[in-house]
mmCIF file of C-alpha atoms in Angstrom:
data_model
loop_
_atom_site.group_PDB
_atom_site.id
_atom_site.type_symbol
_atom_site.label_atom_id
_atom_site.label_comp_id
_atom_site.label_asym_id
_atom_site.label_seq_id
_atom_site.Cartn_x
_atom_site.Cartn_y
_atom_site.Cartn_z
ATOM 1 C CA MET A 1 163.295 -95.429 -53.857
ATOM 2 C CA SER A 2 161.953 -95.502 -57.425
ATOM 3 C CA GLU A 3 158.649 -93.901 -58.342
ATOM 4 C CA ASN A 4 157.129 -97.353 -58.749
ATOM 5 C CA LYS A 5 157.836 -98.408 -55.161
ATOM 6 C CA LEU A 6 155.352 -98.081 -52.338
ATOM 7 C CA SER A 7 155.775 -97.018 -48.755
ATOM 8 C CA ALA A 8 153.169 -96.599 -46.070
ATOM 9 C CA THR A 9 154.804 -93.257 -45.310
ATOM 10 C CA ASP A 10 154.026 -91.948 -48.809
ATOM 11 C CA LYS A 11 150.532 -90.978 -47.736
ATOM 12 C CA SER A 12 149.633 -88.004 -45.615
ATOM 13 C CA PRO A 13 148.958 -88.934 -41.984
ATOM 14 C CA GLN A 14 145.872 -86.689 -42.117
ATOM 15 C CA VAL A 15 144.288 -87.777 -45.397
ATOM 16 C CA VAL A 16 143.992 -91.388 -46.516
ATOM 17 C CA PRO A 17 144.389 -91.689 -50.302
ATOM 18 C CA TYR A 18 141.116 -92.456 -52.062
ATOM 19 C CA SER A 19 140.710 -94.283 -55.345
ATOM 20 C CA VAL A 20 138.145 -95.633 -57.820
ATOM 21 C CA LEU A 21 137.138 -99.143 -58.820
ATOM 22 C CA ASP A 22 135.196 -99.033 -62.077
ATOM 23 C CA LEU A 23 133.467 -102.291 -62.977
ATOM 24 C CA ALA A 24 132.504 -100.867 -66.382
ATOM 25 C CA GLY A 25 128.868 -101.534 -65.680
ATOM 26 C CA VAL A 26 126.429 -101.811 -68.560
ATOM 27 C CA ILE A 27 123.314 -99.734 -67.937
ATOM 28 C CA GLU A 28 119.767 -100.714 -68.876
ATOM 29 C CA GLY A 29 118.765 -98.786 -72.001
ATOM 30 C CA HIS A 30 122.344 -98.062 -73.079
ATOM 31 C CA ASP A 31 124.999 -99.934 -75.035
ATOM 32 C CA ILE A 32 128.552 -100.912 -74.110
ATOM 33 C CA ALA A 33 129.963 -97.974 -76.068
ATOM 34 C CA THR A 34 128.163 -95.738 -73.572
ATOM 35 C CA THR A 35 129.756 -97.681 -70.728
ATOM 36 C CA PHE A 36 133.229 -96.977 -72.088
ATOM 37 C CA SER A 37 132.413 -93.320 -72.717
ATOM 38 C CA ASN A 38 131.143 -92.996 -69.146
ATOM 39 C CA SER A 39 134.313 -94.619 -67.832
ATOM 40 C CA VAL A 40 136.471 -92.048 -69.608
ATOM 41 C CA SER A 41 134.263 -89.272 -68.271
ATOM 42 C CA LEU A 42 134.485 -90.629 -64.716
ATOM 43 C CA ALA A 43 138.248 -91.090 -64.918
ATOM 44 C CA LYS A 44 138.771 -87.499 -66.048
ATOM 45 C CA HIS A 45 136.394 -86.257 -63.368
ATOM 46 C CA THR A 46 137.973 -88.178 -60.508
ATOM 47 C CA GLU A 47 141.468 -87.231 -61.645
ATOM 48 C CA LYS A 48 140.519 -83.568 -61.188
ATOM 49 C CA LEU A 49 139.046 -84.376 -57.777
ATOM 50 C CA GLY A 50 142.341 -85.804 -56.512
ATOM 51 C CA TYR A 51 141.595 -89.524 -56.634
ATOM 52 C CA ASN A 52 144.771 -91.604 -56.493
ATOM 53 C CA ARG A 53 144.033 -94.628 -58.708
ATOM 54 C CA TYR A 54 141.485 -95.779 -61.248
ATOM 55 C CA TRP A 55 141.250 -99.558 -61.396
ATOM 56 C CA LEU A 56 139.282 -101.907 -63.642
ATOM 57 C CA ALA A 57 138.571 -105.567 -62.945
ATOM 58 C CA GLU A 58 138.636 -108.644 -65.162
ATOM 59 C CA HIS A 59 135.244 -110.328 -65.472
ATOM 60 C CA HIS A 60 133.856 -112.660 -68.124
ATOM 61 C CA ASN A 61 130.415 -113.824 -69.301
ATOM 62 C CA MET A 62 128.565 -111.183 -67.267
ATOM 63 C CA VAL A 63 125.962 -109.105 -69.107
ATOM 64 C CA SER A 64 126.361 -106.183 -66.709
ATOM 65 C CA VAL A 65 130.179 -105.937 -66.758
ATOM 66 C CA ALA A 66 132.166 -104.866 -69.837
ATOM 67 C CA SER A 67 135.766 -105.053 -68.572
ATOM 68 C CA SER A 68 136.686 -108.486 -69.939
ATOM 69 C CA ALA A 69 139.562 -107.118 -72.074
ATOM 70 C CA THR A 70 140.993 -105.412 -69.020
ATOM 71 C CA SER A 71 144.426 -104.371 -70.273
ATOM 72 C CA ILE A 72 142.912 -102.765 -73.397
ATOM 73 C CA LEU A 73 140.461 -100.771 -71.313
ATOM 74 C CA ILE A 74 143.239 -99.705 -68.932
ATOM 75 C CA GLY A 75 145.183 -98.338 -71.895
ATOM 76 C CA HIS A 76 142.090 -96.502 -73.116
ATOM 77 C CA ILE A 77 141.570 -94.827 -69.739
ATOM 78 C CA ALA A 78 145.251 -94.005 -69.291
ATOM 79 C CA GLY A 79 145.302 -92.449 -72.760
ATOM 80 C CA HIS A 80 142.484 -90.078 -71.835
ATOM 81 C CA THR A 81 143.944 -88.983 -68.486
ATOM 82 C CA ASP A 82 147.203 -87.379 -67.420
ATOM 83 C CA THR A 83 148.166 -88.075 -63.821
ATOM 84 C CA ILE A 84 145.875 -90.571 -62.106
ATOM 85 C CA ARG A 85 147.299 -94.081 -61.734
ATOM 86 C CA VAL A 86 145.401 -96.622 -63.821
ATOM 87 C CA GLY A 87 145.463 -100.338 -63.276
ATOM 88 C CA ALA A 88 143.886 -103.702 -62.742
ATOM 89 C CA GLY A 89 141.888 -104.539 -59.694
ATOM 90 C CA GLY A 90 142.537 -107.030 -60.946
ATOM 91 C CA ILE A 91 143.894 -109.368 -63.523
ATOM 92 C CA MET A 92 142.887 -112.961 -62.765
ATOM 93 C CA LEU A 93 146.354 -114.409 -63.282
ATOM 94 C CA PRO A 94 145.336 -118.095 -63.669
ATOM 95 C CA ASN A 95 143.452 -117.031 -66.812
ATOM 96 C CA HIS A 96 146.767 -116.033 -68.431
ATOM 97 C CA THR A 97 150.430 -116.940 -68.547
ATOM 98 C CA PRO A 98 152.764 -114.658 -66.582
ATOM 99 C CA LEU A 99 154.723 -113.836 -69.737
ATOM 100 C CA ILE A 100 151.664 -112.512 -71.564
ATOM 101 C CA ILE A 101 150.665 -110.313 -68.625
ATOM 102 C CA ALA A 102 154.256 -109.058 -68.300
ATOM 103 C CA GLU A 103 154.223 -108.080 -71.980
ATOM 104 C CA GLN A 104 150.811 -106.410 -71.770
ATOM 105 C CA PHE A 105 151.538 -104.418 -68.636
ATOM 106 C CA GLY A 106 155.094 -103.732 -69.707
ATOM 107 C CA THR A 107 153.621 -102.164 -72.828
ATOM 108 C CA LEU A 108 151.204 -100.099 -70.735
ATOM 109 C CA ALA A 109 153.975 -99.003 -68.367
ATOM 110 C CA THR A 110 156.140 -97.961 -71.306
ATOM 111 C CA LEU A 111 153.327 -95.925 -72.836
ATOM 112 C CA TYR A 112 152.295 -94.398 -69.486
ATOM 113 C CA PRO A 113 155.382 -94.353 -67.226
ATOM 114 C CA ASN A 114 154.866 -94.514 -63.452
ATOM 115 C CA ARG A 115 151.085 -94.634 -63.832
ATOM 116 C CA ILE A 116 150.236 -98.345 -64.176
ATOM 117 C CA ASP A 117 149.280 -100.746 -61.361
ATOM 118 C CA LEU A 118 148.865 -104.508 -61.596
ATOM 119 C CA GLY A 119 146.559 -106.146 -59.070
ATOM 120 C CA LEU A 120 146.480 -109.938 -59.234
ATOM 121 C CA GLY A 121 143.759 -112.360 -58.190
ATOM 122 C CA ARG A 122 143.501 -116.128 -58.329
ATOM 123 C CA ALA A 123 139.737 -116.412 -58.902
ATOM 124 C CA PRO A 124 138.427 -116.922 -62.446
ATOM 125 C CA GLY A 125 136.294 -113.773 -62.496
ATOM 126 C CA THR A 126 133.472 -115.823 -63.952
ATOM 127 C CA ASP A 127 131.589 -119.130 -63.718
ATOM 128 C CA GLN A 128 133.348 -122.480 -63.937
ATOM 129 C CA LEU A 129 132.188 -123.303 -67.483
ATOM 130 C CA THR A 130 133.516 -119.996 -68.796
ATOM 131 C CA ALA A 131 136.708 -120.474 -66.790
ATOM 132 C CA TYR A 132 137.271 -123.750 -68.606
ATOM 133 C CA GLU A 133 136.758 -122.037 -71.959
ATOM 134 C CA ILE A 134 139.381 -119.467 -70.968
ATOM 135 C CA ARG A 135 141.917 -121.831 -69.447
ATOM 136 C CA GLY A 136 141.385 -125.099 -71.303
ATOM 137 C CA GLU A 137 144.023 -127.571 -70.186
ATOM 138 C CA ARG A 138 145.239 -124.991 -67.659
ATOM 139 C CA PHE A 139 141.941 -125.238 -65.764
ATOM 140 C CA HIS A 140 143.695 -126.148 -62.506
ATOM 141 C CA SER A 141 146.252 -123.359 -62.803
ATOM 142 C CA PRO A 142 145.096 -121.483 -59.633
ATOM 143 C CA GLN A 143 147.237 -123.891 -57.608
ATOM 144 C CA HIS A 144 150.259 -122.353 -59.370
ATOM 145 C CA PHE A 145 149.288 -118.801 -58.427
ATOM 146 C CA PRO A 146 152.170 -118.158 -55.955
ATOM 147 C CA GLN A 147 154.764 -119.402 -58.453
ATOM 148 C CA ASP A 148 153.170 -117.453 -61.280
ATOM 149 C CA VAL A 149 153.337 -114.237 -59.232
ATOM 150 C CA ARG A 150 157.075 -114.841 -58.782
ATOM 151 C CA LYS A 151 157.476 -115.483 -62.513
ATOM 152 C CA LEU A 152 155.688 -112.250 -63.288
ATOM 153 C CA GLN A 153 157.915 -110.318 -60.892
ATOM 154 C CA HIS A 154 160.926 -111.885 -62.596
ATOM 155 C CA TYR A 155 159.775 -110.928 -66.093
ATOM 156 C CA LEU A 156 159.053 -107.335 -65.032
ATOM 157 C CA GLY A 157 162.266 -106.960 -63.038
ATOM 158 C CA ASP A 158 165.797 -105.921 -63.910
ATOM 159 C CA ASP A 159 167.582 -109.273 -63.559
ATOM 160 C CA ASN A 160 166.291 -111.261 -66.514
ATOM 161 C CA TYR A 161 168.345 -109.525 -69.211
ATOM 162 C CA ASP A 162 170.235 -112.743 -69.968
ATOM 163 C CA GLY A 163 167.204 -115.060 -69.665
ATOM 164 C CA LYS A 164 166.228 -117.384 -72.477
ATOM 165 C CA VAL A 165 162.662 -116.082 -72.238
ATOM 166 C CA ARG A 166 162.202 -112.347 -71.754
ATOM 167 C CA ALA A 167 159.235 -109.966 -71.624
ATOM 168 C CA ILE A 168 159.815 -107.353 -74.326
ATOM 169 C CA PRO A 169 158.410 -104.855 -73.510
ATOM 170 C CA GLY A 170 158.063 -105.397 -69.789
ATOM 171 C CA GLU A 171 161.539 -106.158 -68.601
ATOM 172 C CA GLY A 172 162.825 -103.500 -66.241
ATOM 173 C CA THR A 173 159.495 -101.695 -65.906
ATOM 174 C CA ASN A 174 158.945 -103.046 -62.368
ATOM 175 C CA VAL A 175 155.209 -102.457 -62.611
ATOM 176 C CA PRO A 176 153.862 -102.351 -59.022
ATOM 177 C CA ILE A 177 152.156 -105.641 -58.190
ATOM 178 C CA TRP A 178 149.324 -105.954 -55.677
ATOM 179 C CA ILE A 179 147.743 -109.106 -54.306
ATOM 180 C CA LEU A 180 143.954 -109.018 -54.324
ATOM 181 C CA GLY A 181 141.905 -110.938 -51.846
ATOM 182 C CA SER A 182 138.445 -111.903 -50.690
ATOM 183 C CA SER A 183 139.604 -114.555 -48.190
ATOM 184 C CA THR A 184 142.480 -115.260 -45.822
ATOM 185 C CA GLU A 185 144.543 -117.301 -48.285
ATOM 186 C CA SER A 186 145.635 -114.291 -50.282
ATOM 187 C CA ALA A 187 146.548 -112.437 -47.075
ATOM 188 C CA HIS A 188 149.239 -115.000 -46.276
ATOM 189 C CA LEU A 189 150.666 -114.723 -49.786
ATOM 190 C CA ALA A 190 150.729 -110.912 -49.829
ATOM 191 C CA ALA A 191 152.400 -110.887 -46.409
ATOM 192 C CA SER A 192 155.068 -113.456 -47.284
ATOM 193 C CA TYR A 193 155.909 -111.712 -50.579
ATOM 194 C CA GLY A 194 155.968 -108.246 -49.015
ATOM 195 C CA LEU A 195 153.411 -106.858 -51.454
ATOM 196 C CA PRO A 196 150.526 -104.406 -50.952
ATOM 197 C CA TYR A 197 147.179 -106.041 -50.266
ATOM 198 C CA ALA A 198 143.811 -104.978 -51.706
ATOM 199 C CA PHE A 199 140.716 -106.565 -50.189
ATOM 200 C CA ALA A 200 137.369 -106.912 -51.987
ATOM 201 C CA SER A 201 135.278 -105.798 -49.040
ATOM 202 C CA HIS A 202 132.732 -104.306 -51.458
ATOM 203 C CA PHE A 203 131.250 -107.756 -52.119
ATOM 204 C CA ALA A 204 133.056 -110.252 -49.850
ATOM 205 C CA PRO A 205 133.172 -108.727 -46.364
ATOM 206 C CA THR A 206 133.130 -111.944 -44.311
ATOM 207 C CA TYR A 207 136.884 -112.423 -43.885
ATOM 208 C CA PHE A 208 137.960 -108.798 -44.166
ATOM 209 C CA PHE A 209 139.094 -108.193 -40.590
ATOM 210 C CA GLU A 210 140.674 -111.623 -40.226
ATOM 211 C CA ALA A 211 142.507 -111.258 -43.536
ATOM 212 C CA ILE A 212 144.007 -107.824 -42.887
ATOM 213 C CA ASP A 213 145.039 -108.934 -39.394
ATOM 214 C CA ILE A 214 146.851 -111.947 -40.849
ATOM 215 C CA TYR A 215 148.494 -109.753 -43.458
ATOM 216 C CA ARG A 216 149.732 -107.158 -40.970
ATOM 217 C CA LYS A 217 150.977 -109.675 -38.399
ATOM 218 C CA ASN A 218 152.836 -111.817 -40.948
ATOM 219 C CA PHE A 219 154.164 -109.114 -43.267
ATOM 220 C CA ARG A 220 157.769 -109.464 -44.392
ATOM 221 C CA PRO A 221 159.461 -106.348 -45.788
ATOM 222 C CA SER A 222 160.535 -106.594 -49.424
ATOM 223 C CA ASP A 223 162.455 -104.530 -51.950
ATOM 224 C CA VAL A 224 159.215 -102.789 -52.958
ATOM 225 C CA LEU A 225 157.451 -102.348 -49.620
ATOM 226 C CA GLN A 226 158.870 -101.928 -46.128
ATOM 227 C CA GLU A 227 155.596 -101.852 -44.160
ATOM 228 C CA PRO A 228 152.203 -103.487 -44.736
ATOM 229 C CA TYR A 229 149.865 -101.514 -46.977
ATOM 230 C CA VAL A 230 146.147 -102.307 -46.966
ATOM 231 C CA LEU A 231 143.661 -101.013 -49.516
ATOM 232 C CA SER A 232 139.979 -101.680 -48.859
ATOM 233 C CA CYS A 233 137.340 -101.402 -51.566
ATOM 234 C CA VAL A 234 133.850 -100.360 -50.437
ATOM 235 C CA ASN A 235 130.560 -99.376 -52.017
ATOM 236 C CA VAL A 236 129.571 -95.742 -51.585
ATOM 237 C CA ILE A 237 126.399 -94.101 -52.855
ATOM 238 C CA ALA A 238 126.505 -90.376 -52.114
ATOM 239 C CA ALA A 239 123.994 -87.653 -52.903
ATOM 240 C CA ASP A 240 123.102 -84.225 -51.597
ATOM 241 C CA THR A 241 120.511 -85.729 -49.256
ATOM 242 C CA ASP A 242 120.205 -89.014 -47.401
ATOM 243 C CA ALA A 243 116.857 -89.683 -49.068
ATOM 244 C CA GLU A 244 118.248 -89.243 -52.573
ATOM 245 C CA ALA A 245 121.213 -91.484 -51.783
ATOM 246 C CA GLU A 246 118.847 -94.184 -50.530
ATOM 247 C CA ARG A 247 116.824 -93.913 -53.736
ATOM 248 C CA LEU A 248 119.930 -94.159 -55.913
ATOM 249 C CA SER A 249 121.146 -97.161 -53.925
ATOM 250 C CA THR A 250 118.230 -99.287 -55.091
ATOM 251 C CA SER A 251 120.056 -99.846 -58.404
ATOM 252 C CA LEU A 252 122.925 -101.425 -56.464
ATOM 253 C CA LYS A 253 120.543 -103.535 -54.399
ATOM 254 C CA ILE A 254 118.713 -104.774 -57.494
ATOM 255 C CA LEU A 255 122.060 -105.651 -59.095
ATOM 256 C CA PHE A 256 123.178 -107.725 -56.105
ATOM 257 C CA SER A 257 119.749 -109.294 -55.760
ATOM 258 C CA GLY A 258 120.202 -110.548 -59.313
ATOM 259 C CA ILE A 259 123.561 -112.038 -58.371
ATOM 260 C CA VAL A 260 122.025 -113.817 -55.381
ATOM 261 C CA SER A 261 119.061 -115.155 -57.381
ATOM 262 C CA ASN A 262 121.183 -115.914 -60.465
ATOM 263 C CA LYS A 263 118.919 -113.631 -62.494
ATOM 264 C CA ARG A 264 121.521 -111.125 -63.594
ATOM 265 C CA LYS A 265 120.405 -107.949 -65.308
ATOM 266 C CA LEU A 266 121.934 -104.760 -66.604
ATOM 267 C CA LEU A 267 122.161 -101.959 -64.033
ATOM 268 C CA GLN A 268 118.542 -100.925 -63.497
ATOM 269 C CA PRO A 269 117.040 -97.473 -62.864
ATOM 270 C CA PRO A 270 116.399 -96.696 -59.190
ATOM 271 C CA VAL A 271 112.997 -97.423 -57.708
ATOM 272 C CA ALA A 272 111.034 -95.740 -54.939
ATOM 273 C CA SER A 273 111.122 -98.847 -52.740
ATOM 274 C CA MET A 274 112.620 -102.341 -52.763
ATOM 275 C CA GLU A 275 109.365 -103.766 -51.428
ATOM 276 C CA GLY A 276 108.219 -106.448 -53.837
ATOM 277 C CA VAL A 277 111.491 -106.300 -55.778
ATOM 278 C CA TRP A 278 113.327 -108.877 -53.684
ATOM 279 C CA THR A 279 112.401 -111.698 -51.341
ATOM 280 C CA ALA A 280 113.266 -111.664 -47.647
ATOM 281 C CA ALA A 281 115.968 -114.272 -48.273
ATOM 282 C CA GLU A 282 117.488 -112.208 -51.082
ATOM 283 C CA GLU A 283 117.396 -109.102 -48.924
ATOM 284 C CA ALA A 284 119.267 -110.882 -46.128
ATOM 285 C CA ALA A 285 121.875 -112.272 -48.524
ATOM 286 C CA VAL A 286 122.421 -108.883 -50.158
ATOM 287 C CA ALA A 287 122.724 -107.207 -46.769
ATOM 288 C CA GLN A 288 125.519 -109.625 -45.875
ATOM 289 C CA MET A 289 127.372 -108.995 -49.146
ATOM 290 C CA LEU A 290 126.967 -105.230 -48.805
ATOM 291 C CA ALA A 291 128.110 -105.007 -45.185
ATOM 292 C CA PHE A 292 130.682 -102.372 -46.149
ATOM 293 C CA THR A 293 128.350 -100.143 -48.122
ATOM 294 C CA PHE A 294 127.910 -96.492 -47.197
ATOM 295 C CA ILE A 295 124.834 -94.610 -48.356
ATOM 296 C CA GLY A 296 123.918 -91.032 -47.554
ATOM 297 C CA GLY A 297 124.418 -87.325 -47.838
ATOM 298 C CA PRO A 298 127.664 -85.552 -46.909
ATOM 299 C CA GLU A 299 127.173 -85.470 -43.141
ATOM 300 C CA LYS A 300 126.044 -89.067 -42.805
ATOM 301 C CA LEU A 301 128.885 -90.263 -45.032
ATOM 302 C CA ALA A 302 131.443 -88.249 -43.087
ATOM 303 C CA THR A 303 130.439 -90.067 -39.908
ATOM 304 C CA GLN A 304 130.277 -93.501 -41.537
ATOM 305 C CA LEU A 305 133.557 -93.284 -43.427
ATOM 306 C CA SER A 306 135.430 -91.730 -40.514
ATOM 307 C CA SER A 307 134.284 -94.581 -38.297
ATOM 308 C CA PHE A 308 135.315 -97.174 -40.890
ATOM 309 C CA LEU A 309 138.765 -95.646 -41.393
ATOM 310 C CA ASN A 310 139.401 -95.258 -37.670
ATOM 311 C CA HIS A 311 138.337 -98.823 -36.971
ATOM 312 C CA THR A 312 140.184 -100.550 -39.807
ATOM 313 C CA LYS A 313 143.263 -98.302 -40.080
ATOM 314 C CA VAL A 314 143.420 -99.050 -43.806
ATOM 315 C CA ASP A 315 146.076 -97.193 -45.760
ATOM 316 C CA GLU A 316 143.889 -96.436 -48.763
ATOM 317 C CA LEU A 317 140.185 -96.455 -49.538
ATOM 318 C CA MET A 318 138.892 -97.530 -52.939
ATOM 319 C CA VAL A 319 135.331 -96.655 -53.836
ATOM 320 C CA THR A 320 132.949 -98.225 -56.301
ATOM 321 C CA SER A 321 129.548 -96.663 -56.986
ATOM 322 C CA HIS A 322 126.851 -98.479 -58.950
ATOM 323 C CA ILE A 323 124.623 -95.547 -59.859
ATOM 324 C CA TYR A 324 122.296 -95.605 -62.866
ATOM 325 C CA ASP A 325 122.384 -91.928 -63.831
ATOM 326 C CA HIS A 326 125.863 -90.852 -64.940
ATOM 327 C CA ARG A 327 125.496 -87.291 -63.672
ATOM 328 C CA ALA A 328 124.438 -88.590 -60.272
ATOM 329 C CA ARG A 329 127.447 -90.913 -60.318
ATOM 330 C CA LEU A 330 129.803 -88.004 -61.022
ATOM 331 C CA ARG A 331 128.182 -86.038 -58.208
ATOM 332 C CA SER A 332 128.591 -88.991 -55.857
ATOM 333 C CA TYR A 333 132.339 -89.034 -56.406
ATOM 334 C CA GLU A 334 132.458 -85.267 -55.837
ATOM 335 C CA ILE A 335 130.774 -85.638 -52.460
ATOM 336 C CA ILE A 336 133.010 -88.562 -51.488
ATOM 337 C CA ALA A 337 136.123 -86.512 -52.265
ATOM 338 C CA GLU A 338 134.781 -83.565 -50.264
ATOM 339 C CA VAL A 339 134.070 -85.825 -47.280
ATOM 340 C CA LEU A 340 137.445 -87.587 -47.370
ATOM 341 C CA LYS A 341 139.363 -84.300 -47.614
ATOM 342 C CA ARG A 342 137.899 -83.010 -44.351
#
């Protein structure tokens, strides 16, 4: 089995691998250059802490997210780290042609061998007007997502050396492909293609259990994966005390309240209380979106995360932490690593 192939047996039966999703958040009072600097700092920090992957996600036309040029940012992070896997969680494939993504990620895989992951989603990663600006006449391309995944596999594989159209670089790199999901549709595709499945439970928890059940029950072994492999992304806000974690978590709650109310802002400083910050309806909507959010000190988190892992049996846990203060964010990832190593 090559180094780029996955197996559910690759992980320790005692310790579930843990990884990072960085949404390259833009912080109130700071510029985007600071965001990128903080991302490099976090990647180096989590690499030392034993995190498995560091993923960035494609978003567009969002004032609080600076990862629109995802492949460039992946290269930047990979160039400042040594061992941690770096990748896309994900690339919104309908925004691009498979050939272009094969060339971009083939280039990354050539520069950083056996360290690049390619997660693929079918959503636009933005609003419909911006999606049209990105896709133009290809606006309805999501319906071609299954075929485009196959094309991408073909371009990155070993068997297209005599093709009329080839990905150079890219061909033969066999960059690991993941299917991303926030609904059940992607679960069927990941299962039928025999690919690892990453679910966006950090903001779309509604279909999580149904989706991973569909994926596991319908999984077909492939050349790259013999058993189903589920990665779940969750929000975690950790601090040395429960009270401090709750305070820090208000930045996350304000961010999601802005999404619900369509009044998006940069990541705001924490507040003493959410009273008066959101309406009852916004609070209820945010609570639903943040169903898989874990907030607390080490002991509380140990109980919460252990329960989640035992109940879901996921193969890997990916953590995203919207925390205003960068030092507090670094400390949060330290605590998470300590808890998950127990």
